Amino acid sequence: MKSKTDEELVSLIVQNHRPALEELYDRYVKLVYSFSFKMANGDSEKTKEIVQQVFLRLWTIKRIYNPSQGKFVNWLLTITRNIAIDIIRKEQKEHVTVQLEPQEWRQMKDQKTEDVPEQVSKNLLKEQIQEAKQHLSQSQQRLIHLLYWEGYTLSEIAKIERTPLGTIKNRLHQSLKKLRNYMSEELGGVGHGK
């Protein structure tokens, strides 16, 4: 296992090959732990929970990491960040804003959505969603987060949320509409062009 690349190990994990997960764990547990520790503000119990969830997500995700989208370590840390935010939000039961650096926005995967009548511009999503998304409900924020940050498809999100695909599509449509309305107000109506 030690001679295999991260990509090869992830491919094996998708086939339920436990030694591949153990190897990735050995390679990255210290990094994931230290990153999680920082996200959890030094709370070691919360850190352990985040680390456990990260490697559980790797085991159950069933989506192959794509090296053309960046380094495996960045992908892994993005998963770690998302899990940490979810755990922190659940505990605090209130909205937590995590400031993202420009390079973290650039890591965000561009992807087309399924059967959505209109799409919000990339600029809105990548540069201004941090402000605009505060106007969304918790479920709308989670949908945007899963779709545009974690890169799940709408079908995958429907399974994760145990919600009909039609409901997810409708929620996305309403979320994007809300974001567009907010942005066009903020930009003095400029957002109604293309």
CSV table of C-alpha atoms in Angstrom, one decimal:
chain,number,residue,atom,x,y,z
A,1,MET,CA,0.0,0.0,0.0
A,2,LYS,CA,2.8,2.4,0.8
A,3,SER,CA,4.0,2.6,-2.8
A,4,LYS,CA,0.5,3.5,-4.1
A,5,THR,CA,-0.4,7.1,-4.9
A,6,ASP,CA,-3.3,8.8,-3.1
A,7,GLU,CA,-5.4,8.5,-6.2
A,8,GLU,CA,-4.8,4.8,-6.4
A,9,LEU,CA,-5.7,4.4,-2.7
A,10,VAL,CA,-9.0,6.4,-3.1
A,11,SER,CA,-9.9,4.1,-6.1
A,12,LEU,CA,-9.3,1.1,-3.8
A,13,ILE,CA,-11.4,2.6,-1.0
A,14,VAL,CA,-14.3,3.0,-3.4
A,15,GLN,CA,-14.0,-0.9,-3.8
A,16,ASN,CA,-14.2,-1.2,0.0
A,17,HIS,CA,-10.5,-2.1,0.4
A,18,ARG,CA,-9.9,-1.3,4.0
A,19,PRO,CA,-6.0,-1.4,3.9
A,20,ALA,CA,-6.1,1.5,1.4
A,21,LEU,CA,-8.1,3.6,4.0
A,22,GLU,CA,-5.6,2.6,6.7
A,23,GLU,CA,-2.7,3.8,4.5
A,24,LEU,CA,-4.4,7.2,3.8
A,25,TYR,CA,-5.1,7.5,7.5
A,26,ASP,CA,-1.5,6.9,8.3
A,27,ARG,CA,-0.4,9.4,5.7
A,28,TYR,CA,-2.7,12.2,6.7
A,29,VAL,CA,-4.1,11.8,10.2
A,30,LYS,CA,-1.6,14.2,11.7
A,31,LEU,CA,-2.3,16.9,9.2
A,32,VAL,CA,-6.1,16.4,9.5
A,33,TYR,CA,-5.8,16.4,13.3
A,34,SER,CA,-3.8,19.7,13.4
A,35,PHE,CA,-6.1,21.4,10.9
A,36,SER,CA,-9.2,20.2,12.8
A,37,PHE,CA,-7.6,21.3,16.2
A,38,LYS,CA,-7.3,24.8,14.8
A,39,MET,CA,-10.9,24.8,13.4
A,40,ALA,CA,-12.2,23.5,16.8
A,41,ASN,CA,-10.3,26.3,18.7
A,42,GLY,CA,-8.2,23.7,20.6
A,43,ASP,CA,-11.1,21.5,21.7
A,44,SER,CA,-9.6,18.1,21.6
A,45,GLU,CA,-12.9,16.2,21.9
A,46,LYS,CA,-14.4,18.1,19.0
A,47,THR,CA,-11.1,17.6,17.1
A,48,LYS,CA,-11.3,13.8,17.5
A,49,GLU,CA,-14.9,13.9,16.3
A,50,ILE,CA,-13.9,15.8,13.2
A,51,VAL,CA,-11.0,13.5,12.4
A,52,GLN,CA,-13.3,10.4,12.8
A,53,GLN,CA,-15.9,12.0,10.5
A,54,VAL,CA,-13.3,12.9,7.9
A,55,PHE,CA,-12.1,9.3,7.5
A,56,LEU,CA,-15.6,7.9,7.8
A,57,ARG,CA,-16.5,10.3,4.9
A,58,LEU,CA,-13.6,8.9,2.9
A,59,TRP,CA,-14.8,5.4,3.5
A,60,THR,CA,-18.4,6.1,2.5
A,61,ILE,CA,-18.2,8.8,-0.1
A,62,LYS,CA,-18.0,6.5,-3.1
A,63,ARG,CA,-16.8,9.3,-5.3
A,64,ILE,CA,-13.3,9.1,-6.8
A,65,TYR,CA,-11.0,12.0,-6.2
A,66,ASN,CA,-10.1,13.7,-9.5
A,67,PRO,CA,-6.4,14.8,-9.6
A,68,SER,CA,-7.2,17.3,-12.4
A,69,GLN,CA,-9.1,19.3,-9.8
A,70,GLY,CA,-6.1,19.8,-7.6
A,71,LYS,CA,-4.0,18.0,-5.1
A,72,PHE,CA,-5.5,15.3,-2.9
A,73,VAL,CA,-4.4,17.0,0.3
A,74,ASN,CA,-6.4,20.1,-0.7
A,75,TRP,CA,-9.4,18.0,-1.4
A,76,LEU,CA,-9.0,16.2,1.9
A,77,LEU,CA,-8.6,19.5,3.8
A,78,THR,CA,-11.7,20.9,2.1
A,79,ILE,CA,-13.7,17.8,3.4
A,80,THR,CA,-12.2,18.4,6.8
A,81,ARG,CA,-13.2,22.1,6.8
A,82,ASN,CA,-16.7,21.3,5.7
A,83,ILE,CA,-17.1,18.6,8.4
A,84,ALA,CA,-15.7,20.9,11.1
A,85,ILE,CA,-18.1,23.7,10.1
A,86,ASP,CA,-21.0,21.3,10.2
A,87,ILE,CA,-20.0,20.0,13.7
A,88,ILE,CA,-19.4,23.5,15.1
A,89,ARG,CA,-22.7,24.8,13.7
A,90,LYS,CA,-24.6,21.8,15.2
A,91,GLU,CA,-23.1,22.5,18.6
A,92,GLN,CA,-23.7,26.2,18.6
A,93,LYS,CA,-27.1,25.9,16.8
A,94,GLU,CA,-26.5,29.3,15.2
A,95,HIS,CA,-24.9,30.6,12.0
A,96,VAL,CA,-21.1,30.6,12.0
A,97,THR,CA,-19.4,32.5,9.3
A,98,VAL,CA,-16.0,31.2,8.3
A,99,GLN,CA,-14.0,33.7,6.3
A,100,LEU,CA,-12.5,32.1,3.2
A,101,GLU,CA,-9.2,33.2,1.6
A,102,PRO,CA,-9.1,34.0,-2.1
A,103,GLN,CA,-7.1,30.8,-2.8
A,104,GLU,CA,-9.8,28.8,-1.0
A,105,TRP,CA,-12.5,30.3,-3.3
A,106,ARG,CA,-10.4,29.3,-6.3
A,107,GLN,CA,-10.4,25.7,-5.1
A,108,MET,CA,-14.1,25.7,-5.2
A,109,LYS,CA,-15.2,23.5,-8.1
A,110,ASP,CA,-17.1,25.1,-11.0
A,111,GLN,CA,-19.9,22.8,-12.0
A,112,LYS,CA,-23.1,22.8,-13.9
A,113,THR,CA,-26.3,22.0,-12.0
A,114,GLU,CA,-28.9,19.6,-13.3
A,115,ASP,CA,-32.1,21.1,-15.0
A,116,VAL,CA,-31.9,24.4,-13.2
A,117,PRO,CA,-33.7,27.1,-15.3
A,118,GLU,CA,-31.1,29.8,-14.5
A,119,GLN,CA,-27.7,29.8,-12.9
A,120,VAL,CA,-26.1,32.4,-10.8
A,121,SER,CA,-23.0,33.9,-12.3
A,122,LYS,CA,-19.6,32.5,-11.2
A,123,ASN,CA,-18.7,35.9,-9.8
A,124,LEU,CA,-21.7,35.9,-7.5
A,125,LEU,CA,-20.9,32.4,-6.3
A,126,LYS,CA,-17.2,32.8,-5.9
A,127,GLU,CA,-16.7,36.4,-4.7
A,128,GLN,CA,-20.0,37.5,-3.1
A,129,ILE,CA,-21.8,34.4,-1.9
A,130,GLN,CA,-20.2,34.7,1.5
A,131,GLU,CA,-22.3,37.9,2.2
A,132,ALA,CA,-25.3,36.9,0.2
A,133,LYS,CA,-25.8,33.4,1.7
A,134,GLN,CA,-26.5,34.9,5.1
A,135,HIS,CA,-30.0,35.7,3.6
A,136,LEU,CA,-30.7,32.0,2.9
A,137,SER,CA,-32.4,29.5,5.3
A,138,GLN,CA,-30.2,26.8,6.9
A,139,SER,CA,-31.4,24.2,4.4
A,140,GLN,CA,-30.7,26.5,1.4
A,141,GLN,CA,-27.2,27.3,2.8
A,142,ARG,CA,-26.5,23.6,3.2
A,143,LEU,CA,-27.7,22.8,-0.4
A,144,ILE,CA,-25.4,25.6,-1.8
A,145,HIS,CA,-22.6,24.3,0.4
A,146,LEU,CA,-22.9,20.7,-0.8
A,147,LEU,CA,-23.4,21.6,-4.4
A,148,TYR,CA,-20.8,24.3,-5.0
A,149,TRP,CA,-18.3,23.7,-2.2
A,150,GLU,CA,-18.2,19.9,-1.8
A,151,GLY,CA,-19.1,19.2,-5.4
A,152,TYR,CA,-22.0,16.8,-5.0
A,153,THR,CA,-24.5,16.4,-7.8
A,154,LEU,CA,-28.2,17.2,-7.1
A,155,SER,CA,-29.0,13.4,-7.2
A,156,GLU,CA,-26.3,12.7,-4.5
A,157,ILE,CA,-27.6,15.6,-2.4
A,158,ALA,CA,-31.1,14.2,-2.6
A,159,LYS,CA,-29.8,10.8,-1.2
A,160,ILE,CA,-27.7,12.6,1.5
A,161,GLU,CA,-30.7,14.7,2.6
A,162,ARG,CA,-33.2,11.8,2.2
A,163,THR,CA,-35.3,14.3,0.2
A,164,PRO,CA,-37.0,13.8,-3.2
A,165,LEU,CA,-34.8,15.1,-6.2
A,166,GLY,CA,-37.7,17.5,-7.2
A,167,THR,CA,-37.7,19.1,-3.8
A,168,ILE,CA,-33.9,19.6,-4.0
A,169,LYS,CA,-34.2,21.1,-7.4
A,170,ASN,CA,-36.9,23.4,-6.2
A,171,ARG,CA,-34.8,24.4,-3.2
A,172,LEU,CA,-31.9,25.2,-5.4
A,173,HIS,CA,-34.0,27.3,-7.8
A,174,GLN,CA,-35.4,29.2,-4.8
A,175,SER,CA,-31.9,29.7,-3.3
A,176,LEU,CA,-30.4,31.0,-6.6
A,177,LYS,CA,-33.4,33.3,-7.0
A,178,LYS,CA,-33.0,34.7,-3.5
A,179,LEU,CA,-29.2,35.2,-4.1
A,180,ARG,CA,-29.9,36.9,-7.5
A,181,ASN,CA,-32.5,39.2,-5.9
A,182,TYR,CA,-30.1,40.1,-3.1
A,183,MET,CA,-27.2,40.7,-5.5
A,184,SER,CA,-29.2,42.8,-7.9
A,185,GLU,CA,-30.3,45.0,-4.9
A,186,GLU,CA,-26.8,45.3,-3.7
A,187,LEU,CA,-25.5,46.2,-7.2
A,188,GLY,CA,-28.3,48.7,-7.8
A,189,GLY,CA,-30.2,46.5,-10.2
A,190,VAL,CA,-27.1,45.7,-12.3
A,191,GLY,CA,-27.5,41.9,-11.9
A,192,HIS,CA,-30.4,41.6,-14.3
A,193,GLY,CA,-28.4,41.5,-17.5
A,194,LYS,CA,-27.5,38.2,-19.1
